[in-house]
Amino acid sequence: MSSPAAGRRVLSGMRPTGRLHLGNFHGALRNWVELQYQYECFFFVADWHMLTTGYDDTAQLPQNIHEVLIDWLAAGLNPGVATLFIQSHVPEHAELHLLLSMITPLGWLERVPSYKDQQEQLKEKDLATYGFLGYPLLQSADILIYRAAFVPVGEDQVAHVELTRETARRFNHIYGREPDFEARAERAIKSLGGRNSATYRQLRRKFQETGDTQSLQRAQAMVAANTRITVADRERLLGFLEGGAVAILPEPQVLLTATPRVPGLDGRKMSKSYGNTIGLREEPDSVVRKLRAMQTDPARVRRTDPGDPDKCPVFDLHRIYSDERTREWAAAGCRSAGIGCLQCKQPMIDKVVQEIEGMRRRAQEFIDNPGAVRTIIAEGADKAREAARGTMDEVRRAMHLRVD
Ligand code: TRP
Ligand code: SF4
């Protein structure tokens, strides 16, 4: 039932918060760029998710979606290998969200840690809405509709993938198969008739024990050729061959990757809400100016004071950008007060600027060619919808709803 590639499918999404920064790049995007060459990847801009907290301020949404897409392409996401799309272009996400909402206990959503956390953090907003409570379930629908095997996300999203797994389990339990499936399958085997029943059992055992696909195919052919059994029994016999029932919505796994700590200019984590970021395609002059002024080890007040690289956010950037020799030079020079902070920063600044210049170059190609971006997004939506429709057909069938 499920397509062979689905076993290695990766899905992830990102909210369109506007232009991305180096924290977004090293925290997620860089990893996506690598994954796209190892798995069948679907990456989407989660515009509906933005509404769950930003429902009152949507004017900037189209622009922000565009900026994020340009940043993705600048960072090296390749529409030739990965499917890039915008969530709202695939309305099937909303349909699955609705259907899943019917079987999701309220307590599951109320217990998701981000529910209370974010309500407290974003006090100025009224987040006591239906949409905000339900957004982790929307995320579950995002994932399950592609039958993704892996979801690359950060720590903060692990609870959402866990909810997704519980939801899939519940769905499969309720709709996955008839409650007395095995008993019915046994009866169907008997109705195949003496010799055929024995052959069916034999072939099924061989396939299940050794994975021998020839046995599977022979059994499938045998069932298909039998004209005496009912259509329902034929379905049961085919389903029973490959295990019990086939999971309609497979449970995804988190793909946690080690990401470096990306400090912002003030030494705290780089984050848009702290205003301490460096843009992925910021003007080099501005990047240099910001980095030269960046917070260092607070204990190193004068040039003659020795410093501690482990207490210096600049050194975290060395860990990301510099080779080992440069890092050793910086650490030793810092501890002995042999070099000044500006001197220490310089090779790292050069590397950051170099990286950003590459991003700017690639971004410019797409900025100059808006038609290309439109095509990428239209094609991405087509591919995503095709996959989503396949799942929805099975979901509707399992729930005894209309099938397209
Ligand atoms: N909730 C995620 C975030 O805020 C974004 C997201 C939405 C997502 N749907 C997803 C991530 C599906 C992974 C899979 O970062
Ligand atoms: Fe930080 Fe380098 Fe200055 Fe040491 S010398 S405090 S590592 S910037």
Coordinates of C-alpha atoms and ligand atoms in Angstrom, one line a residue:
M1 CA 0.0 0.0 0.0
S2 CA 2.6 2.6 1.0
S3 CA 5.1 3.5 -1.7
P4 CA 8.6 2.2 -1.4
A5 CA 10.2 5.6 -1.1
A6 CA 8.0 6.5 1.8
G7 CA 10.2 4.5 4.2
R8 CA 12.9 7.1 3.8
R9 CA 10.9 10.2 3.4
V10 CA 11.8 13.3 5.3
L11 CA 9.6 16.3 6.1
S12 CA 10.1 19.5 7.9
G13 CA 8.6 23.0 8.0
M14 CA 9.5 26.5 9.0
R15 CA 7.4 29.4 9.9
P16 CA 7.7 32.4 7.6
T17 CA 9.1 34.8 10.2
G18 CA 10.8 37.0 7.5
R19 CA 14.4 37.0 6.5
L20 CA 16.4 34.2 8.1
H21 CA 19.6 34.7 10.1
L22 CA 22.7 32.6 10.7
G23 CA 21.1 31.0 13.7
N24 CA 18.4 29.6 11.4
F25 CA 21.0 28.5 9.0
H26 CA 23.2 26.5 11.3
G27 CA 20.3 25.4 13.5
A28 CA 18.2 23.9 10.7
L29 CA 18.7 24.9 7.1
R30 CA 22.3 23.6 6.8
N31 CA 21.1 20.2 7.9
W32 CA 18.2 20.2 5.4
V33 CA 20.6 21.0 2.6
E34 CA 22.5 17.8 3.5
L35 CA 19.4 15.7 4.0
Q36 CA 18.0 16.5 0.6
Y37 CA 20.8 14.4 -1.0
Q38 CA 20.2 11.4 1.3
Y39 CA 16.4 11.2 1.5
E40 CA 13.3 12.1 -0.4
C41 CA 12.7 15.5 1.2
F42 CA 9.6 17.7 1.5
F43 CA 10.2 21.1 3.0
F44 CA 7.5 23.6 3.4
V45 CA 6.8 27.2 4.5
A46 CA 4.3 26.9 7.4
D47 CA 2.2 29.9 6.6
W48 CA -0.9 28.5 8.4
H49 CA 1.2 28.0 11.5
M50 CA 2.1 31.6 11.5
L51 CA -1.6 32.4 11.8
T52 CA -1.8 30.5 15.1
T53 CA 0.1 33.2 16.8
G54 CA 0.0 36.0 14.3
Y55 CA -3.6 36.0 13.2
D56 CA -4.0 39.8 13.9
D57 CA -1.1 40.8 11.6
T58 CA -1.1 39.1 8.3
A59 CA -0.2 42.0 6.0
Q60 CA 3.5 41.0 5.9
L61 CA 2.8 37.4 5.3
P62 CA 3.3 37.3 1.5
Q63 CA 6.5 39.2 1.7
N64 CA 7.8 37.0 4.6
I65 CA 7.0 33.8 2.7
H66 CA 8.9 35.2 -0.3
E67 CA 11.9 36.1 1.8
V68 CA 12.1 32.7 3.4
L69 CA 11.9 31.0 0.1
I70 CA 14.8 33.1 -1.3
D71 CA 16.8 32.3 1.9
W72 CA 16.2 28.6 1.4
L73 CA 17.4 28.8 -2.2
A74 CA 20.3 31.0 -1.2
A75 CA 21.3 28.4 1.5
G76 CA 21.4 25.7 -1.1
L77 CA 18.1 23.9 -1.0
N78 CA 17.8 22.4 -4.4
P79 CA 14.3 22.3 -6.0
G80 CA 15.7 19.7 -8.4
V81 CA 16.0 17.2 -5.6
A82 CA 13.8 18.4 -2.8
T83 CA 10.1 19.3 -2.9
L84 CA 9.7 22.9 -1.7
F85 CA 6.2 24.3 -1.2
I86 CA 3.9 26.5 0.8
Q87 CA 1.6 24.8 3.3
S88 CA -1.6 26.7 2.3
H89 CA -1.1 25.6 -1.3
V90 CA -1.9 22.0 -0.2
P91 CA -5.3 22.3 1.4
E92 CA -5.3 18.6 2.2
H93 CA -3.3 19.5 5.3
A94 CA -6.4 21.3 6.6
E95 CA -8.6 18.3 5.8
L96 CA -6.4 15.9 7.6
H97 CA -6.1 18.3 10.5
L98 CA -9.9 18.4 10.7
L99 CA -10.3 14.6 10.6
L100 CA -7.6 14.1 13.2
S101 CA -9.2 16.7 15.5
M102 CA -12.2 14.3 15.8
I103 CA -10.1 11.6 17.5
T104 CA -7.7 13.8 19.5
P105 CA -8.4 14.2 23.2
L106 CA -8.2 17.8 24.4
G107 CA -5.9 16.7 27.2
W108 CA -3.2 15.7 24.7
L109 CA -3.1 19.2 23.3
E110 CA -3.3 21.0 26.7
R111 CA -0.4 18.9 27.9
V112 CA 1.9 19.9 25.0
P113 CA 4.6 22.0 26.8
S114 CA 4.7 24.8 24.2
Y115 CA 1.0 25.5 24.9
K116 CA 1.4 27.0 28.3
D117 CA 5.0 28.3 27.7
Q118 CA 4.1 30.3 24.7
Q119 CA 1.0 31.7 26.2
E120 CA 3.1 33.0 29.0
Q121 CA 5.9 34.3 26.8
L122 CA 3.5 36.1 24.4
K123 CA 1.4 37.7 27.1
E124 CA 0.5 40.7 25.0
K125 CA -1.4 38.3 22.6
D126 CA -4.6 36.5 23.3
L127 CA -3.6 32.9 22.6
A128 CA -6.6 31.3 24.2
T129 CA -7.8 30.4 20.7
Y130 CA -9.0 27.2 19.2
G131 CA -6.3 27.5 16.5
F132 CA -3.4 28.0 18.9
L133 CA -4.5 25.0 21.0
G134 CA -4.7 22.9 17.9
Y135 CA -1.5 23.9 16.2
P136 CA 0.6 20.9 17.3
L137 CA -2.2 18.7 15.7
L138 CA -1.9 20.7 12.5
Q139 CA 1.8 19.9 12.6
S140 CA 0.9 16.2 13.1
A141 CA -1.3 16.5 9.9
D142 CA 1.6 18.1 8.1
I143 CA 3.8 15.2 8.9
L144 CA 1.4 12.3 8.6
I145 CA 0.0 13.4 5.3
Y146 CA 3.4 12.6 3.7
R147 CA 3.9 9.5 5.7
A148 CA 7.2 10.9 6.6
A149 CA 9.7 8.5 8.3
F150 CA 11.9 11.3 9.7
V151 CA 11.3 14.8 10.9
P152 CA 14.4 16.9 11.4
V153 CA 13.6 19.4 14.1
G154 CA 15.2 21.0 17.2
E155 CA 14.6 20.0 20.8
D156 CA 11.7 22.4 21.1
Q157 CA 9.7 20.4 18.6
V158 CA 10.2 16.9 19.9
A159 CA 7.0 17.0 21.9
H160 CA 5.1 17.8 18.7
V161 CA 6.5 14.8 16.9
E162 CA 5.6 12.7 20.0
L163 CA 2.0 13.9 19.7
T164 CA 2.1 13.0 16.0
R165 CA 3.1 9.4 16.9
E166 CA 0.3 9.1 19.4
T167 CA -2.2 10.5 16.9
A168 CA -1.0 8.1 14.2
R169 CA -1.3 5.2 16.7
R170 CA -4.8 6.2 17.7
F171 CA -5.9 6.6 14.1
N172 CA -4.5 3.3 13.0
H173 CA -6.1 1.7 16.0
I174 CA -9.5 3.1 15.3
Y175 CA -9.6 2.9 11.5
G176 CA -6.6 0.7 10.7
R177 CA -8.5 -2.6 10.4
E178 CA -11.6 -4.4 11.4
P179 CA -11.5 -5.3 15.1
D180 CA -11.8 -9.0 14.4
F181 CA -9.5 -8.8 11.4
E182 CA -7.5 -11.9 12.1
A183 CA -10.6 -14.1 12.7
R184 CA -12.1 -12.9 9.5
A185 CA -8.9 -13.4 7.6
E186 CA -8.7 -17.0 8.9
R187 CA -12.2 -17.7 7.7
A188 CA -11.3 -16.2 4.3
I189 CA -8.4 -18.5 4.1
K190 CA -10.6 -21.5 4.7
S191 CA -13.0 -20.4 2.0
L192 CA -10.1 -20.6 -0.5
G193 CA -10.6 -24.4 -0.3
G194 CA -8.3 -27.2 0.8
R195 CA -5.2 -27.1 -1.2
N196 CA -5.3 -23.4 -1.9
S197 CA -5.7 -22.7 1.8
A198 CA -2.6 -24.7 2.6
T199 CA -0.6 -23.0 -0.2
Y200 CA -1.7 -19.5 0.9
R201 CA -0.5 -20.2 4.5
Q202 CA 2.8 -21.7 3.2
L203 CA 3.5 -18.7 1.0
R204 CA 2.5 -16.2 3.6
R205 CA 4.8 -17.8 6.2
K206 CA 7.7 -17.9 3.7
F207 CA 7.3 -14.2 2.9
Q208 CA 6.9 -13.2 6.5
E209 CA 9.8 -15.2 7.8
T210 CA 12.3 -14.6 4.9
G211 CA 11.0 -11.6 3.1
D212 CA 10.9 -13.7 -0.1
T213 CA 8.9 -11.4 -2.5
Q214 CA 8.4 -14.2 -5.0
S215 CA 6.3 -16.1 -2.4
L216 CA 4.4 -12.8 -1.8
Q217 CA 3.7 -12.4 -5.5
R218 CA 2.6 -16.0 -6.0
A219 CA 0.2 -15.7 -3.1
Q220 CA -1.1 -12.4 -4.4
A221 CA -1.7 -13.9 -7.9
M222 CA -3.4 -16.8 -6.3
V223 CA -5.8 -14.6 -4.3
A224 CA -6.5 -12.4 -7.3
A225 CA -7.3 -15.3 -9.6
N226 CA -9.8 -16.8 -7.2
T227 CA -13.3 -16.0 -8.4
R228 CA -15.2 -17.7 -5.6
I229 CA -14.3 -15.4 -2.7
T230 CA -16.0 -12.1 -2.0
V231 CA -14.3 -8.8 -2.7
A232 CA -14.1 -8.1 1.0
D233 CA -12.4 -11.4 1.6
R234 CA -10.0 -10.8 -1.2
E235 CA -9.0 -7.5 0.4
R236 CA -8.5 -9.2 3.8
L237 CA -6.4 -12.0 2.3
L238 CA -4.2 -9.4 0.5
G239 CA -3.8 -7.3 3.6
F240 CA -3.1 -10.4 5.8
L241 CA -0.3 -11.5 3.5
E242 CA 1.9 -8.5 4.4
G243 CA 1.5 -8.6 8.1
G244 CA -1.6 -7.8 9.9
A245 CA -3.1 -4.7 8.6
V246 CA -0.9 -2.1 7.0
A247 CA -0.6 1.1 9.0
I248 CA -2.5 3.8 7.2
L249 CA -0.5 6.5 9.0
P250 CA 3.0 5.3 9.9
E251 CA 4.6 6.8 13.0
P252 CA 7.4 9.2 12.2
Q253 CA 10.7 9.6 14.1
V254 CA 12.5 12.7 15.1
L255 CA 15.8 13.2 13.4
L256 CA 17.8 15.1 16.0
T257 CA 21.1 16.4 14.6
A258 CA 23.8 18.0 16.6
T259 CA 23.6 21.7 15.9
P260 CA 26.2 24.2 17.1
R261 CA 25.4 26.9 19.5
V262 CA 25.0 30.0 17.4
P263 CA 25.5 33.1 19.7
G264 CA 24.0 36.4 18.8
L265 CA 25.8 39.7 18.9
D266 CA 25.1 40.1 22.6
G267 CA 26.2 36.6 23.5
R268 CA 22.7 35.2 24.0
K269 CA 21.3 32.6 21.6
M270 CA 20.9 34.3 18.2
S271 CA 17.2 35.0 17.9
K272 CA 15.0 37.5 16.0
S273 CA 13.2 38.4 19.2
Y274 CA 16.5 39.5 20.9
G275 CA 17.5 41.7 18.0
N276 CA 21.0 40.2 18.0
T277 CA 21.1 38.6 14.6
I278 CA 23.2 38.5 11.5
G279 CA 21.1 38.0 8.4
L280 CA 21.8 35.2 6.0
R281 CA 22.3 37.7 3.2
E282 CA 23.1 40.9 5.1
E283 CA 25.3 43.5 3.5
P284 CA 29.0 42.6 4.1
D285 CA 29.8 46.1 5.5
S286 CA 27.0 45.7 8.1
V287 CA 28.2 42.2 9.0
V288 CA 31.7 43.4 9.6
R289 CA 30.6 46.3 11.7
K290 CA 28.3 44.1 13.8
L291 CA 30.9 41.4 14.4
R292 CA 33.6 43.9 15.3
A293 CA 31.4 45.2 18.0
M294 CA 30.3 41.7 19.1
Q295 CA 30.3 40.8 22.8
T296 CA 33.5 39.0 24.0
D297 CA 34.5 37.4 27.3
P298 CA 33.2 40.0 29.7
A299 CA 36.2 39.4 32.0
R300 CA 38.5 40.6 29.4
V301 CA 38.2 44.3 29.9
R302 CA 41.6 45.6 28.8
R303 CA 43.8 44.3 26.1
T304 CA 46.3 43.1 28.7
D305 CA 43.7 41.0 30.6
P306 CA 43.8 37.4 29.6
G307 CA 40.5 35.9 28.5
D308 CA 38.7 32.6 28.5
P309 CA 37.5 31.3 25.1
D310 CA 35.0 29.1 26.7
K311 CA 33.3 32.1 28.1
C312 CA 33.4 34.1 24.9
P313 CA 30.6 34.0 22.3
V314 CA 33.1 35.0 19.6
F315 CA 34.8 31.7 20.2
D316 CA 31.6 29.8 19.5
L317 CA 31.7 31.4 16.1
H318 CA 35.3 30.3 15.7
R319 CA 34.1 26.8 16.4
I320 CA 31.7 27.0 13.5
Y321 CA 33.8 29.0 11.0
S322 CA 37.5 28.5 11.7
D323 CA 39.8 25.6 11.0
E324 CA 41.6 23.9 13.9
R325 CA 44.8 25.9 13.5
T326 CA 43.0 29.2 13.6
R327 CA 41.0 28.1 16.6
E328 CA 44.1 27.0 18.5
W329 CA 45.8 30.3 17.6
A330 CA 42.8 32.2 18.9
A331 CA 42.5 30.2 22.1
A332 CA 46.1 30.4 23.0
G333 CA 46.3 34.1 22.1
C334 CA 43.3 34.8 24.2
R335 CA 44.5 33.0 27.3
S336 CA 47.9 34.6 27.2
A337 CA 46.6 38.1 26.2
G338 CA 48.9 37.7 23.2
I339 CA 46.3 38.9 20.8
G340 CA 43.6 41.5 21.0
C341 CA 39.9 40.7 20.5
L342 CA 39.7 42.5 17.1
Q343 CA 42.7 40.5 15.9
C344 CA 41.1 37.3 17.2
K345 CA 37.8 38.1 15.4
Q346 CA 39.3 38.9 12.0
P347 CA 39.8 35.4 10.5
M348 CA 36.3 34.4 11.6
I349 CA 34.8 37.6 10.2
D350 CA 36.4 36.8 6.9
K351 CA 34.9 33.4 6.8
V352 CA 31.4 34.7 7.8
V353 CA 31.5 37.3 5.1
Q354 CA 32.7 34.8 2.5
E355 CA 29.8 32.5 3.4
I356 CA 27.3 35.4 3.3
E357 CA 28.6 36.6 -0.1
G358 CA 27.9 33.1 -1.5
M359 CA 24.3 33.3 -0.2
R360 CA 23.9 36.8 -1.6
R361 CA 25.0 35.7 -5.0
R362 CA 22.6 32.8 -5.1
A363 CA 19.8 34.9 -3.7
Q364 CA 20.4 37.6 -6.3
E365 CA 19.8 35.1 -9.1
F366 CA 16.4 34.3 -7.8
I367 CA 15.5 37.9 -7.0
D368 CA 16.3 38.8 -10.6
N369 CA 14.1 36.0 -11.8
P370 CA 10.8 36.0 -9.9
G371 CA 9.3 33.7 -12.5
A372 CA 11.7 31.0 -11.5
V373 CA 10.6 31.1 -7.9
R374 CA 7.0 31.0 -8.9
T375 CA 7.7 27.9 -11.0
I376 CA 9.6 26.2 -8.2
I377 CA 6.7 26.8 -5.8
A378 CA 4.0 25.7 -8.3
E379 CA 5.9 22.5 -9.1
G380 CA 6.5 21.9 -5.4
A381 CA 2.8 22.3 -4.6
D382 CA 1.9 19.9 -7.5
K383 CA 4.3 17.2 -6.2
A384 CA 3.2 17.7 -2.6
R385 CA -0.5 17.6 -3.4
E386 CA 0.0 14.4 -5.3
A387 CA 1.6 12.7 -2.3
A388 CA -1.0 14.3 0.0
R389 CA -3.9 13.1 -2.1
G390 CA -2.7 9.5 -2.0
T391 CA -2.7 9.5 1.8
M392 CA -6.1 11.3 1.9
D393 CA -7.7 8.7 -0.3
E394 CA -6.7 6.0 2.1
V395 CA -7.7 8.0 5.1
R396 CA -11.1 8.7 3.7
R397 CA -11.6 5.1 2.7
A398 CA -10.6 3.9 6.1
M399 CA -13.1 6.4 7.7
H400 CA -15.8 5.4 5.3
L401 CA -15.9 8.9 3.7
R402 CA -16.0 9.9 0.1
V403 CA -13.1 8.7 -2.0
D404 CA -12.0 10.8 -5.0
Ligands
TRP1 N1 6.1 24.1 14.4 C1 7.4 24.2 13.7 C2 8.1 25.4 14.3 O1 7.5 26.2 14.9 C3 7.2 24.4 12.2 C4 6.5 23.2 11.6 C5 5.2 23.2 11.2 C6 7.0 21.9 11.4 N2 4.8 22.0 10.7 C7 5.9 21.2 10.8 C8 8.2 21.3 11.6 C9 6.1 19.8 10.5 C10 8.4 20.0 11.3 C11 7.3 19.2 10.7 O2 9.3 25.4 14.1
SF4_2 FE1 37.0 36.2 22.8 FE2 39.0 36.1 21.1 FE3 38.7 38.2 22.7 FE4 39.4 35.8 23.7 S1 40.6 37.1 22.3 S2 37.9 37.2 24.5 S3 38.2 34.5 22.3 S4 37.3 37.6 21.1

